[in-house]
Every structure is written in structure tokens, then in C-alpha cells.
Amino acid sequence: MSTLRVMLFDMVCAVNRAVPFVRWHQFAAQLLPPPPYTDRLMRWQGRGRLVVNLGNPRERELYVEGRYEPHVMSMLKQVTPAGGTVVDLGAHLGAHTTALSLHVGERGRVFAVEANPHVVERLRQNVASSPHYANIDVIPVGVSDQPGTLPFYYPSDRSEWSKGRLAAHAGEHNWLSVDVEVTTLDALMAARSYPHIDTIKCDVEGFDVAALRGAAETIARSRPAIVFEYVERLWRRAGFTLDDLREALPRYTFAYIPLWRHRTLIRPAPVAIRRVEDLPPAHRNRCELLARPEA
């Protein structure tokens, strides 16, 4: 019965990924095989592969859906040319990293920067899962506005390790910490002779402003497009606001990236903003933003 259940689960997930109109999430959840959960190798972005673990809620969702933050993924590809160079700050297990690797191709390059010591090996495992990912450089450090060592906070629950962050975790229980090396993006790029950077993806759980402050020289040289996540409570907990971001990115314009609806069938364009109040009420606490250099 267990083997049949696994086969049915995989079949439902395959249909759910292939047909945009199908939404069999609840059906798939009912068929979810019982623990213990092992790693599953799935096809990713056509030619690629990705290793996920069904015990992790985000990775299980990725396996069932066959996609990950599609509105962000699409925007990253729109602003990144074939053969381009991307910096992925907060690469996690590598969903965006590997997709961008396939997008830029053999002539392109992706720097995958990840501070979380508990997921770096998962990232390396995914990068090693396909020869198409040879253009990825995994850099296991944190990024901030100055080099040094900082405590990295993470939940004690293994399935929640993806929520780890450099910012303090006040108010959340059962969190642990480990000291990690941090540096600046400028130092990382200087050590690599300052390659031209087309795009920066920044998702570092509220530490985004500090990371971009430490990238001032890189940004001045390349004027890249920057896609990042804004979560008000995490930013405030780290001591930052969108006003701090505007100061860190002078001569940049900002837009929020609306969520796609109906399984990617409706794809609204980014909407320009100048301040938090310009965001629709539903997006003021959390959204993805696009920053581009002024013409």
C-alpha cells in the first residue's frame, strides 16, 4: 500500500506541475507518503534537476507545484540577459540559483551566497546534481556592510531551518544560534576582479539594507537590477526601513512585483512606488520589490 501511495502521490504531482488549470494540492496532501522523508530528485526548469525533501513544507510545496515564487523567477529572468552574471544573496537550497544558471547559459555566471550553515550542503548537493550548473560558484558566507563574525539564528525544528537569519529573533521561541563569517559583497567581487553584475537577487531575511550597503562599489560599477524581498517585521527587527533602502540605492527607481494569479495565467507588470504608502494595503507588510537604475 505504501508503494502504491507513493506512486499515486508522484503521479498527482506530475499532473499538477504540467497542467496550469489543475489544482490538486489537497489531493496530493492526502496522498503524501508517511515519514521518514528522504530526498527526492525532481526535474527542474526543463533541463535541470533539484533535490528536495518532502519533510520541509517549502520544499514539499515546490515538489507538488513544480515552481517556486514564479512572479520573482519571471522578473529575475526578464532583467537578466543570456550570458549575464547574477549574484544570489540568500541562495538557500538553490531554486532561483539553478533556474538562473540555466537561463544565463554556459557563457553566464551565478554567484550563490548563503550564510546558513545548515543549508549550504543542500545547496552544494543541488549544484552538483546537474552538469548544467557548472557556471555556479557557491560562496558559504553571510553578507553585511562590514566583514567580521555575526550570530546566525535558526529554529530548533529542522524543517524550519530555511527561516534562519542574521537579524535578531526576539519574540520567537526555541531558536538557536551559531557564529558565521560575514563579509561585504564588494570584498567578494573585488577578490574576483569585479566582474560586471547584471542582476542581484537579495533575500536575506531583513538584513537586505546592510547587504546592499556593503555592495556600494559593486553597484556603482555595474548598476545592476536588484530584486529583493521586503518583510516589514523582519526589516524593523533588523533596524531598517524602506527609507534606509532608498539611501543605500541613490538614483534607483522602485516597483513592487505583484503576485501572479490563477497558476501564472495572469501576470501583472511591476507597479512603480516611491514610498511604503504607495504599496497596496495587502502588500505593505510583505512583497517583492524591483530596483532599477534611473535612465
PDB file of C-alpha atoms in Angstrom:
ATOM      1  CA  MET A   1       0.000   0.000   0.000  1.00  0.00           C
ATOM      2  CA  SER A   2       2.833   2.356   0.859  1.00  0.00           C
ATOM      3  CA  THR A   3       4.460   1.857  -2.559  1.00  0.00           C
ATOM      4  CA  LEU A   4       1.138   2.438  -4.329  1.00  0.00           C
ATOM      5  CA  ARG A   5       0.583   5.576  -2.259  1.00  0.00           C
ATOM      6  CA  VAL A   6       3.986   6.928  -3.271  1.00  0.00           C
ATOM      7  CA  MET A   7       3.274   6.188  -6.942  1.00  0.00           C
ATOM      8  CA  LEU A   8      -0.100   7.952  -6.774  1.00  0.00           C
ATOM      9  CA  PHE A   9       1.458  10.924  -4.990  1.00  0.00           C
ATOM     10  CA  ASP A  10       4.136  11.298  -7.671  1.00  0.00           C
ATOM     11  CA  MET A  11       1.542  10.944 -10.442  1.00  0.00           C
ATOM     12  CA  VAL A  12      -0.717  13.630  -8.944  1.00  0.00           C
ATOM     13  CA  CYS A  13       2.261  15.963  -8.508  1.00  0.00           C
ATOM     14  CA  ALA A  14       3.332  15.384 -12.126  1.00  0.00           C
ATOM     15  CA  VAL A  15      -0.143  16.310 -13.421  1.00  0.00           C
ATOM     16  CA  ASN A  16      -0.314  19.311 -11.098  1.00  0.00           C
ATOM     17  CA  ARG A  17       3.023  20.609 -12.441  1.00  0.00           C
ATOM     18  CA  ALA A  18       2.199  20.004 -16.094  1.00  0.00           C
ATOM     19  CA  VAL A  19      -1.327  21.446 -16.358  1.00  0.00           C
ATOM     20  CA  PRO A  20      -1.787  25.068 -15.171  1.00  0.00           C
ATOM     21  CA  PHE A  21      -5.543  24.668 -14.721  1.00  0.00           C
ATOM     22  CA  VAL A  22      -5.197  21.721 -12.333  1.00  0.00           C
ATOM     23  CA  ARG A  23      -5.016  22.449  -8.601  1.00  0.00           C
ATOM     24  CA  TRP A  24      -4.688  19.134  -6.831  1.00  0.00           C
ATOM     25  CA  HIS A  25      -2.817  20.383  -3.758  1.00  0.00           C
ATOM     26  CA  GLN A  26      -5.265  18.924  -1.238  1.00  0.00           C
ATOM     27  CA  PHE A  27      -5.415  15.639  -3.128  1.00  0.00           C
ATOM     28  CA  ALA A  28      -1.612  15.487  -3.157  1.00  0.00           C
ATOM     29  CA  ALA A  29      -1.506  16.294   0.571  1.00  0.00           C
ATOM     30  CA  GLN A  30      -3.825  13.361   1.314  1.00  0.00           C
ATOM     31  CA  LEU A  31      -1.528  11.053  -0.655  1.00  0.00           C
ATOM     32  CA  LEU A  32       1.666  12.394   0.929  1.00  0.00           C
ATOM     33  CA  PRO A  33       3.773   9.375   1.925  1.00  0.00           C
ATOM     34  CA  PRO A  34       4.352   8.962   5.665  1.00  0.00           C
ATOM     35  CA  PRO A  35       7.702   9.864   7.268  1.00  0.00           C
ATOM     36  CA  PRO A  36      10.611   9.347   7.355  1.00  0.00           C
ATOM     37  CA  TYR A  37      11.095  11.571   4.338  1.00  0.00           C
ATOM     38  CA  THR A  38      14.032  11.062   2.035  1.00  0.00           C
ATOM     39  CA  ASP A  39      15.459  13.363  -0.596  1.00  0.00           C
ATOM     40  CA  ARG A  40      13.646  13.356  -3.934  1.00  0.00           C
ATOM     41  CA  LEU A  41      15.266  14.274  -7.228  1.00  0.00           C
ATOM     42  CA  MET A  42      12.897  16.250  -9.462  1.00  0.00           C
ATOM     43  CA  ARG A  43      13.131  17.739 -12.932  1.00  0.00           C
ATOM     44  CA  TRP A  44      13.580  21.499 -12.710  1.00  0.00           C
ATOM     45  CA  GLN A  45      13.191  24.247 -15.297  1.00  0.00           C
ATOM     46  CA  GLY A  46      13.358  21.833 -18.225  1.00  0.00           C
ATOM     47  CA  ARG A  47      16.984  20.688 -18.365  1.00  0.00           C
ATOM     48  CA  GLY A  48      17.840  20.940 -14.690  1.00  0.00           C
ATOM     49  CA  ARG A  49      17.437  18.837 -11.565  1.00  0.00           C
ATOM     50  CA  LEU A  50      16.663  19.753  -7.979  1.00  0.00           C
ATOM     51  CA  VAL A  51      16.888  17.695  -4.791  1.00  0.00           C
ATOM     52  CA  VAL A  52      14.057  18.365  -2.318  1.00  0.00           C
ATOM     53  CA  ASN A  53      12.913  16.811   0.955  1.00  0.00           C
ATOM     54  CA  LEU A  54       9.191  16.286   1.485  1.00  0.00           C
ATOM     55  CA  GLY A  55       9.619  16.839   5.221  1.00  0.00           C
ATOM     56  CA  ASN A  56      10.259  20.545   4.615  1.00  0.00           C
ATOM     57  CA  PRO A  57       6.994  22.441   3.915  1.00  0.00           C
ATOM     58  CA  ARG A  58       8.543  24.843   1.366  1.00  0.00           C
ATOM     59  CA  GLU A  59      10.352  22.054  -0.454  1.00  0.00           C
ATOM     60  CA  ARG A  60       7.238  19.877  -0.445  1.00  0.00           C
ATOM     61  CA  GLU A  61       5.276  22.757  -1.987  1.00  0.00           C
ATOM     62  CA  LEU A  62       7.979  23.129  -4.625  1.00  0.00           C
ATOM     63  CA  TYR A  63       7.768  19.409  -5.426  1.00  0.00           C
ATOM     64  CA  VAL A  64       3.975  19.455  -5.701  1.00  0.00           C
ATOM     65  CA  GLU A  65       3.820  22.709  -7.704  1.00  0.00           C
ATOM     66  CA  GLY A  66       6.957  22.320  -9.799  1.00  0.00           C
ATOM     67  CA  ARG A  67       7.615  26.045  -9.395  1.00  0.00           C
ATOM     68  CA  TYR A  68       8.982  28.447  -6.813  1.00  0.00           C
ATOM     69  CA  GLU A  69       7.918  32.087  -6.432  1.00  0.00           C
ATOM     70  CA  PRO A  70       7.019  32.317 -10.139  1.00  0.00           C
ATOM     71  CA  HIS A  71       6.466  36.088 -10.068  1.00  0.00           C
ATOM     72  CA  VAL A  72      10.007  36.566  -8.724  1.00  0.00           C
ATOM     73  CA  MET A  73      11.511  33.974 -11.054  1.00  0.00           C
ATOM     74  CA  SER A  74       9.957  35.620 -14.103  1.00  0.00           C
ATOM     75  CA  MET A  75      11.175  39.075 -13.094  1.00  0.00           C
ATOM     76  CA  LEU A  76      14.713  37.808 -12.488  1.00  0.00           C
ATOM     77  CA  LYS A  77      14.784  36.306 -15.966  1.00  0.00           C
ATOM     78  CA  GLN A  78      13.366  39.468 -17.543  1.00  0.00           C
ATOM     79  CA  VAL A  79      16.120  41.675 -16.115  1.00  0.00           C
ATOM     80  CA  THR A  80      18.953  39.179 -16.663  1.00  0.00           C
ATOM     81  CA  PRO A  81      20.341  38.766 -20.198  1.00  0.00           C
ATOM     82  CA  ALA A  82      21.525  35.460 -21.621  1.00  0.00           C
ATOM     83  CA  GLY A  83      25.223  35.178 -20.871  1.00  0.00           C
ATOM     84  CA  GLY A  84      24.820  37.559 -17.923  1.00  0.00           C
ATOM     85  CA  THR A  85      26.151  37.414 -14.377  1.00  0.00           C
ATOM     86  CA  VAL A  86      23.918  37.150 -11.314  1.00  0.00           C
ATOM     87  CA  VAL A  87      24.555  37.382  -7.580  1.00  0.00           C
ATOM     88  CA  ASP A  88      22.064  35.411  -5.480  1.00  0.00           C
ATOM     89  CA  LEU A  89      22.262  36.689  -1.894  1.00  0.00           C
ATOM     90  CA  GLY A  90      20.430  34.189   0.283  1.00  0.00           C
ATOM     91  CA  ALA A  91      20.546  31.313  -2.206  1.00  0.00           C
ATOM     92  CA  HIS A  92      19.076  28.772   0.245  1.00  0.00           C
ATOM     93  CA  LEU A  93      18.731  25.354  -1.440  1.00  0.00           C
ATOM     94  CA  GLY A  94      19.241  26.911  -4.879  1.00  0.00           C
ATOM     95  CA  ALA A  95      15.831  27.093  -6.580  1.00  0.00           C
ATOM     96  CA  HIS A  96      16.469  30.571  -8.003  1.00  0.00           C
ATOM     97  CA  THR A  97      20.209  29.919  -8.333  1.00  0.00           C
ATOM     98  CA  THR A  98      19.810  26.870 -10.539  1.00  0.00           C
ATOM     99  CA  ALA A  99      16.994  28.385 -12.615  1.00  0.00           C
ATOM    100  CA  LEU A 100      19.155  31.444 -13.311  1.00  0.00           C
ATOM    101  CA  SER A 101      22.101  29.186 -14.101  1.00  0.00           C
ATOM    102  CA  LEU A 102      20.076  27.585 -16.884  1.00  0.00           C
ATOM    103  CA  HIS A 103      18.820  30.991 -18.017  1.00  0.00           C
ATOM    104  CA  VAL A 104      22.230  32.661 -18.420  1.00  0.00           C
ATOM    105  CA  GLY A 105      23.734  29.547 -20.007  1.00  0.00           C
ATOM    106  CA  GLU A 106      27.331  28.427 -20.369  1.00  0.00           C
ATOM    107  CA  ARG A 107      28.602  31.954 -21.059  1.00  0.00           C
ATOM    108  CA  GLY A 108      26.937  33.283 -17.911  1.00  0.00           C
ATOM    109  CA  ARG A 109      27.790  33.003 -14.240  1.00  0.00           C
ATOM    110  CA  VAL A 110      25.896  32.801 -10.953  1.00  0.00           C
ATOM    111  CA  PHE A 111      27.386  33.571  -7.538  1.00  0.00           C
ATOM    112  CA  ALA A 112      25.304  31.776  -4.890  1.00  0.00           C
ATOM    113  CA  VAL A 113      25.922  33.340  -1.465  1.00  0.00           C
ATOM    114  CA  GLU A 114      24.438  31.544   1.552  1.00  0.00           C
ATOM    115  CA  ALA A 115      25.159  32.140   5.254  1.00  0.00           C
ATOM    116  CA  ASN A 116      23.027  29.347   6.716  1.00  0.00           C
ATOM    117  CA  PRO A 117      25.477  26.543   7.560  1.00  0.00           C
ATOM    118  CA  HIS A 118      22.606  24.054   7.745  1.00  0.00           C
ATOM    119  CA  VAL A 119      21.515  24.539   4.133  1.00  0.00           C
ATOM    120  CA  VAL A 120      24.837  25.199   2.378  1.00  0.00           C
ATOM    121  CA  GLU A 121      25.395  21.470   1.898  1.00  0.00           C
ATOM    122  CA  ARG A 122      21.892  21.168   0.406  1.00  0.00           C
ATOM    123  CA  LEU A 123      22.797  23.998  -1.962  1.00  0.00           C
ATOM    124  CA  ARG A 124      26.020  22.249  -2.965  1.00  0.00           C
ATOM    125  CA  GLN A 125      24.120  18.997  -3.437  1.00  0.00           C
ATOM    126  CA  ASN A 126      21.736  20.682  -5.847  1.00  0.00           C
ATOM    127  CA  VAL A 127      24.525  22.414  -7.752  1.00  0.00           C
ATOM    128  CA  ALA A 128      26.234  19.025  -8.141  1.00  0.00           C
ATOM    129  CA  SER A 129      23.024  17.339  -9.347  1.00  0.00           C
ATOM    130  CA  SER A 130      23.353  18.531 -12.957  1.00  0.00           C
ATOM    131  CA  PRO A 131      26.274  19.296 -15.301  1.00  0.00           C
ATOM    132  CA  HIS A 132      24.281  22.312 -16.498  1.00  0.00           C
ATOM    133  CA  TYR A 133      25.082  24.043 -13.193  1.00  0.00           C
ATOM    134  CA  ALA A 134      28.835  24.255 -13.825  1.00  0.00           C
ATOM    135  CA  ASN A 135      28.543  28.066 -14.021  1.00  0.00           C
ATOM    136  CA  ILE A 136      27.517  28.359 -10.334  1.00  0.00           C
ATOM    137  CA  ASP A 137      30.009  29.461  -7.688  1.00  0.00           C
ATOM    138  CA  VAL A 138      28.792  28.626  -4.150  1.00  0.00           C
ATOM    139  CA  ILE A 139      30.092  31.099  -1.537  1.00  0.00           C
ATOM    140  CA  PRO A 140      29.288  29.944   2.050  1.00  0.00           C
ATOM    141  CA  VAL A 141      29.352  33.276   3.911  1.00  0.00           C
ATOM    142  CA  GLY A 142      26.959  35.942   5.111  1.00  0.00           C
ATOM    143  CA  VAL A 143      26.909  39.455   3.654  1.00  0.00           C
ATOM    144  CA  SER A 144      26.693  42.709   5.578  1.00  0.00           C
ATOM    145  CA  ASP A 145      28.092  46.251   5.471  1.00  0.00           C
ATOM    146  CA  GLN A 146      31.372  45.207   7.088  1.00  0.00           C
ATOM    147  CA  PRO A 147      33.368  41.975   7.471  1.00  0.00           C
ATOM    148  CA  GLY A 148      33.531  40.028  10.704  1.00  0.00           C
ATOM    149  CA  THR A 149      31.558  37.398  12.589  1.00  0.00           C
ATOM    150  CA  LEU A 150      27.861  37.538  13.489  1.00  0.00           C
ATOM    151  CA  PRO A 151      25.455  35.170  15.231  1.00  0.00           C
ATOM    152  CA  PHE A 152      23.206  33.323  12.808  1.00  0.00           C
ATOM    153  CA  TYR A 153      19.821  32.471  14.350  1.00  0.00           C
ATOM    154  CA  TYR A 154      17.812  29.421  13.311  1.00  0.00           C
ATOM    155  CA  PRO A 155      14.822  27.426  14.638  1.00  0.00           C
ATOM    156  CA  SER A 156      15.491  24.217  16.551  1.00  0.00           C
ATOM    157  CA  ASP A 157      12.965  22.446  14.296  1.00  0.00           C
ATOM    158  CA  ARG A 158      14.935  21.044  11.356  1.00  0.00           C
ATOM    159  CA  SER A 159      12.007  21.521   8.958  1.00  0.00           C
ATOM    160  CA  GLU A 160      12.112  25.284   9.671  1.00  0.00           C
ATOM    161  CA  TRP A 161      15.854  25.832   9.133  1.00  0.00           C
ATOM    162  CA  SER A 162      15.153  27.820   5.979  1.00  0.00           C
ATOM    163  CA  LYS A 163      13.935  30.659   8.246  1.00  0.00           C
ATOM    164  CA  GLY A 164      17.435  31.220   9.646  1.00  0.00           C
ATOM    165  CA  ARG A 165      18.709  34.791   9.636  1.00  0.00           C
ATOM    166  CA  LEU A 166      21.433  37.146  10.791  1.00  0.00           C
ATOM    167  CA  ALA A 167      18.877  39.558  12.276  1.00  0.00           C
ATOM    168  CA  ALA A 168      17.834  39.024  15.896  1.00  0.00           C
ATOM    169  CA  HIS A 169      14.937  36.685  16.594  1.00  0.00           C
ATOM    170  CA  ALA A 170      13.321  38.362  19.609  1.00  0.00           C
ATOM    171  CA  GLY A 171       9.860  37.021  20.381  1.00  0.00           C
ATOM    172  CA  GLU A 172      10.387  33.633  18.736  1.00  0.00           C
ATOM    173  CA  HIS A 173      10.901  30.572  20.911  1.00  0.00           C
ATOM    174  CA  ASN A 174      13.245  27.610  20.607  1.00  0.00           C
ATOM    175  CA  TRP A 175      15.741  29.360  18.362  1.00  0.00           C
ATOM    176  CA  LEU A 176      19.440  28.551  18.442  1.00  0.00           C
ATOM    177  CA  SER A 177      22.452  30.440  17.128  1.00  0.00           C
ATOM    178  CA  VAL A 178      25.852  29.767  15.625  1.00  0.00           C
ATOM    179  CA  ASP A 179      28.580  32.256  14.733  1.00  0.00           C
ATOM    180  CA  VAL A 180      29.176  32.630  10.989  1.00  0.00           C
ATOM    181  CA  GLU A 181      31.643  34.551   8.870  1.00  0.00           C
ATOM    182  CA  VAL A 182      30.274  37.651   7.174  1.00  0.00           C
ATOM    183  CA  THR A 183      31.865  39.866   4.571  1.00  0.00           C
ATOM    184  CA  THR A 184      30.784  42.506   2.079  1.00  0.00           C
ATOM    185  CA  LEU A 185      29.675  41.849  -1.454  1.00  0.00           C
ATOM    186  CA  ASP A 186      32.283  44.400  -2.528  1.00  0.00           C
ATOM    187  CA  ALA A 187      35.022  42.261  -0.949  1.00  0.00           C
ATOM    188  CA  LEU A 188      33.704  39.135  -2.666  1.00  0.00           C
ATOM    189  CA  MET A 189      33.601  40.831  -6.052  1.00  0.00           C
ATOM    190  CA  ALA A 190      36.970  42.573  -5.581  1.00  0.00           C
ATOM    191  CA  ALA A 191      38.522  39.141  -4.958  1.00  0.00           C
ATOM    192  CA  ARG A 192      37.093  38.135  -8.344  1.00  0.00           C
ATOM    193  CA  SER A 193      38.338  41.261 -10.182  1.00  0.00           C
ATOM    194  CA  TYR A 194      34.934  42.978 -10.117  1.00  0.00           C
ATOM    195  CA  PRO A 195      33.029  41.124 -12.867  1.00  0.00           C
ATOM    196  CA  HIS A 196      30.154  43.059 -14.396  1.00  0.00           C
ATOM    197  CA  ILE A 197      26.985  42.150 -12.473  1.00  0.00           C
ATOM    198  CA  ASP A 198      23.681  42.291 -14.344  1.00  0.00           C
ATOM    199  CA  THR A 199      21.343  41.282 -11.519  1.00  0.00           C
ATOM    200  CA  ILE A 200      21.369  40.943  -7.747  1.00  0.00           C
ATOM    201  CA  LYS A 201      18.709  38.849  -6.029  1.00  0.00           C
ATOM    202  CA  CYS A 202      18.635  39.691  -2.327  1.00  0.00           C
ATOM    203  CA  ASP A 203      16.571  37.652   0.145  1.00  0.00           C
ATOM    204  CA  VAL A 204      18.392  37.712   3.479  1.00  0.00           C
ATOM    205  CA  GLU A 205      15.510  37.851   5.959  1.00  0.00           C
ATOM    206  CA  GLY A 206      15.548  41.543   6.859  1.00  0.00           C
ATOM    207  CA  PHE A 207      19.293  42.127   6.504  1.00  0.00           C
ATOM    208  CA  ASP A 208      18.924  43.389   2.928  1.00  0.00           C
ATOM    209  CA  VAL A 209      19.880  47.014   3.597  1.00  0.00           C
ATOM    210  CA  ALA A 210      23.111  46.008   5.352  1.00  0.00           C
ATOM    211  CA  ALA A 211      23.935  43.641   2.482  1.00  0.00           C
ATOM    212  CA  LEU A 212      23.370  46.358  -0.140  1.00  0.00           C
ATOM    213  CA  ARG A 213      25.331  48.939   1.836  1.00  0.00           C
ATOM    214  CA  GLY A 214      28.250  46.540   1.636  1.00  0.00           C
ATOM    215  CA  ALA A 215      27.785  46.359  -2.138  1.00  0.00           C
ATOM    216  CA  ALA A 216      28.136  50.103  -2.847  1.00  0.00           C
ATOM    217  CA  GLU A 217      31.199  49.768  -5.098  1.00  0.00           C
ATOM    218  CA  THR A 218      29.784  46.787  -6.978  1.00  0.00           C
ATOM    219  CA  ILE A 219      26.501  48.630  -7.556  1.00  0.00           C
ATOM    220  CA  ALA A 220      28.283  51.817  -8.649  1.00  0.00           C
ATOM    221  CA  ARG A 221      30.392  49.885 -11.167  1.00  0.00           C
ATOM    222  CA  SER A 222      27.689  47.672 -12.682  1.00  0.00           C
ATOM    223  CA  ARG A 223      24.365  49.438 -11.956  1.00  0.00           C
ATOM    224  CA  PRO A 224      22.573  46.078 -11.752  1.00  0.00           C
ATOM    225  CA  ALA A 225      18.877  45.413 -11.449  1.00  0.00           C
ATOM    226  CA  ILE A 226      18.085  44.323  -7.887  1.00  0.00           C
ATOM    227  CA  VAL A 227      15.195  42.079  -6.866  1.00  0.00           C
ATOM    228  CA  PHE A 228      14.614  41.716  -3.140  1.00  0.00           C
ATOM    229  CA  GLU A 229      12.041  40.714  -0.559  1.00  0.00           C
ATOM    230  CA  TYR A 230      10.516  43.265   1.803  1.00  0.00           C
ATOM    231  CA  VAL A 231       9.008  41.879   5.008  1.00  0.00           C
ATOM    232  CA  GLU A 232       8.258  44.796   7.311  1.00  0.00           C
ATOM    233  CA  ARG A 233       8.541  42.936  10.625  1.00  0.00           C
ATOM    234  CA  LEU A 234      11.899  41.388   9.674  1.00  0.00           C
ATOM    235  CA  TRP A 235      13.285  44.681   8.382  1.00  0.00           C
ATOM    236  CA  ARG A 236      12.203  46.551  11.510  1.00  0.00           C
ATOM    237  CA  ARG A 237      13.597  43.814  13.724  1.00  0.00           C
ATOM    238  CA  ALA A 238      16.937  44.265  11.950  1.00  0.00           C
ATOM    239  CA  GLY A 239      16.632  48.051  12.374  1.00  0.00           C
ATOM    240  CA  PHE A 240      15.868  49.018   8.756  1.00  0.00           C
ATOM    241  CA  THR A 241      13.084  50.643   6.723  1.00  0.00           C
ATOM    242  CA  LEU A 242      12.475  51.307   3.032  1.00  0.00           C
ATOM    243  CA  ASP A 243      13.799  54.835   3.601  1.00  0.00           C
ATOM    244  CA  ASP A 244      17.150  53.266   4.500  1.00  0.00           C
ATOM    245  CA  LEU A 245      17.000  51.310   1.264  1.00  0.00           C
ATOM    246  CA  ARG A 246      16.462  54.450  -0.815  1.00  0.00           C
ATOM    247  CA  GLU A 247      19.514  55.995   0.845  1.00  0.00           C
ATOM    248  CA  ALA A 248      21.549  52.875   0.053  1.00  0.00           C
ATOM    249  CA  LEU A 249      20.434  52.953  -3.593  1.00  0.00           C
ATOM    250  CA  PRO A 250      20.559  56.560  -4.823  1.00  0.00           C
ATOM    251  CA  ARG A 251      19.457  57.152  -8.416  1.00  0.00           C
ATOM    252  CA  TYR A 252      17.397  53.960  -8.434  1.00  0.00           C
ATOM    253  CA  THR A 253      13.671  53.618  -9.100  1.00  0.00           C
ATOM    254  CA  PHE A 254      11.484  51.111  -7.270  1.00  0.00           C
ATOM    255  CA  ALA A 255       8.494  48.961  -8.164  1.00  0.00           C
ATOM    256  CA  TYR A 256       6.678  46.163  -6.411  1.00  0.00           C
ATOM    257  CA  ILE A 257       6.173  42.845  -8.175  1.00  0.00           C
ATOM    258  CA  PRO A 258       2.517  41.729  -7.940  1.00  0.00           C
ATOM    259  CA  LEU A 259       1.724  38.098  -7.264  1.00  0.00           C
ATOM    260  CA  TRP A 260       0.571  36.052 -10.211  1.00  0.00           C
ATOM    261  CA  ARG A 261      -2.910  34.619 -10.066  1.00  0.00           C
ATOM    262  CA  HIS A 262      -4.575  31.502 -11.434  1.00  0.00           C
ATOM    263  CA  ARG A 263      -1.412  29.437 -11.830  1.00  0.00           C
ATOM    264  CA  THR A 264       0.580  32.033 -13.851  1.00  0.00           C
ATOM    265  CA  LEU A 265      -2.239  32.768 -16.306  1.00  0.00           C
ATOM    266  CA  ILE A 266      -2.474  36.407 -15.155  1.00  0.00           C
ATOM    267  CA  ARG A 267       0.913  38.152 -14.987  1.00  0.00           C
ATOM    268  CA  PRO A 268       0.599  41.814 -13.958  1.00  0.00           C
ATOM    269  CA  ALA A 269       3.508  44.164 -14.606  1.00  0.00           C
ATOM    270  CA  PRO A 270       5.557  45.777 -11.787  1.00  0.00           C
ATOM    271  CA  VAL A 271       3.990  48.898 -10.276  1.00  0.00           C
ATOM    272  CA  ALA A 272       6.217  51.917  -9.562  1.00  0.00           C
ATOM    273  CA  ILE A 273       6.383  53.189  -5.975  1.00  0.00           C
ATOM    274  CA  ARG A 274       8.242  55.936  -4.103  1.00  0.00           C
ATOM    275  CA  ARG A 275       7.339  55.058  -0.511  1.00  0.00           C
ATOM    276  CA  VAL A 276       5.657  52.346   1.537  1.00  0.00           C
ATOM    277  CA  GLU A 277       2.337  54.204   1.399  1.00  0.00           C
ATOM    278  CA  ASP A 278       2.293  53.712  -2.380  1.00  0.00           C
ATOM    279  CA  LEU A 279       2.006  49.953  -1.914  1.00  0.00           C
ATOM    280  CA  PRO A 280      -1.496  48.460  -1.986  1.00  0.00           C
ATOM    281  CA  PRO A 281      -2.622  47.741   1.598  1.00  0.00           C
ATOM    282  CA  ALA A 282      -2.313  43.991   1.045  1.00  0.00           C
ATOM    283  CA  HIS A 283       1.382  44.385   0.151  1.00  0.00           C
ATOM    284  CA  ARG A 284       2.585  46.875   2.766  1.00  0.00           C
ATOM    285  CA  ASN A 285       3.728  44.210   5.188  1.00  0.00           C
ATOM    286  CA  ARG A 286       5.297  41.852   2.684  1.00  0.00           C
ATOM    287  CA  CYS A 287       6.139  41.983  -1.009  1.00  0.00           C
ATOM    288  CA  GLU A 288       8.897  41.577  -3.575  1.00  0.00           C
ATOM    289  CA  LEU A 289      10.451  44.735  -4.971  1.00  0.00           C
ATOM    290  CA  LEU A 290      12.430  45.579  -8.090  1.00  0.00           C
ATOM    291  CA  ALA A 291      15.051  48.330  -8.046  1.00  0.00           C
ATOM    292  CA  ARG A 292      16.469  49.563 -11.358  1.00  0.00           C
ATOM    293  CA  PRO A 293      18.947  52.359 -12.096  1.00  0.00           C
ATOM    294  CA  GLU A 294      17.455  55.588 -13.346  1.00  0.00           C
ATOM    295  CA  ALA A 295      17.822  56.153 -17.070  1.00  0.00           C
TER     296      ALA A 295
END
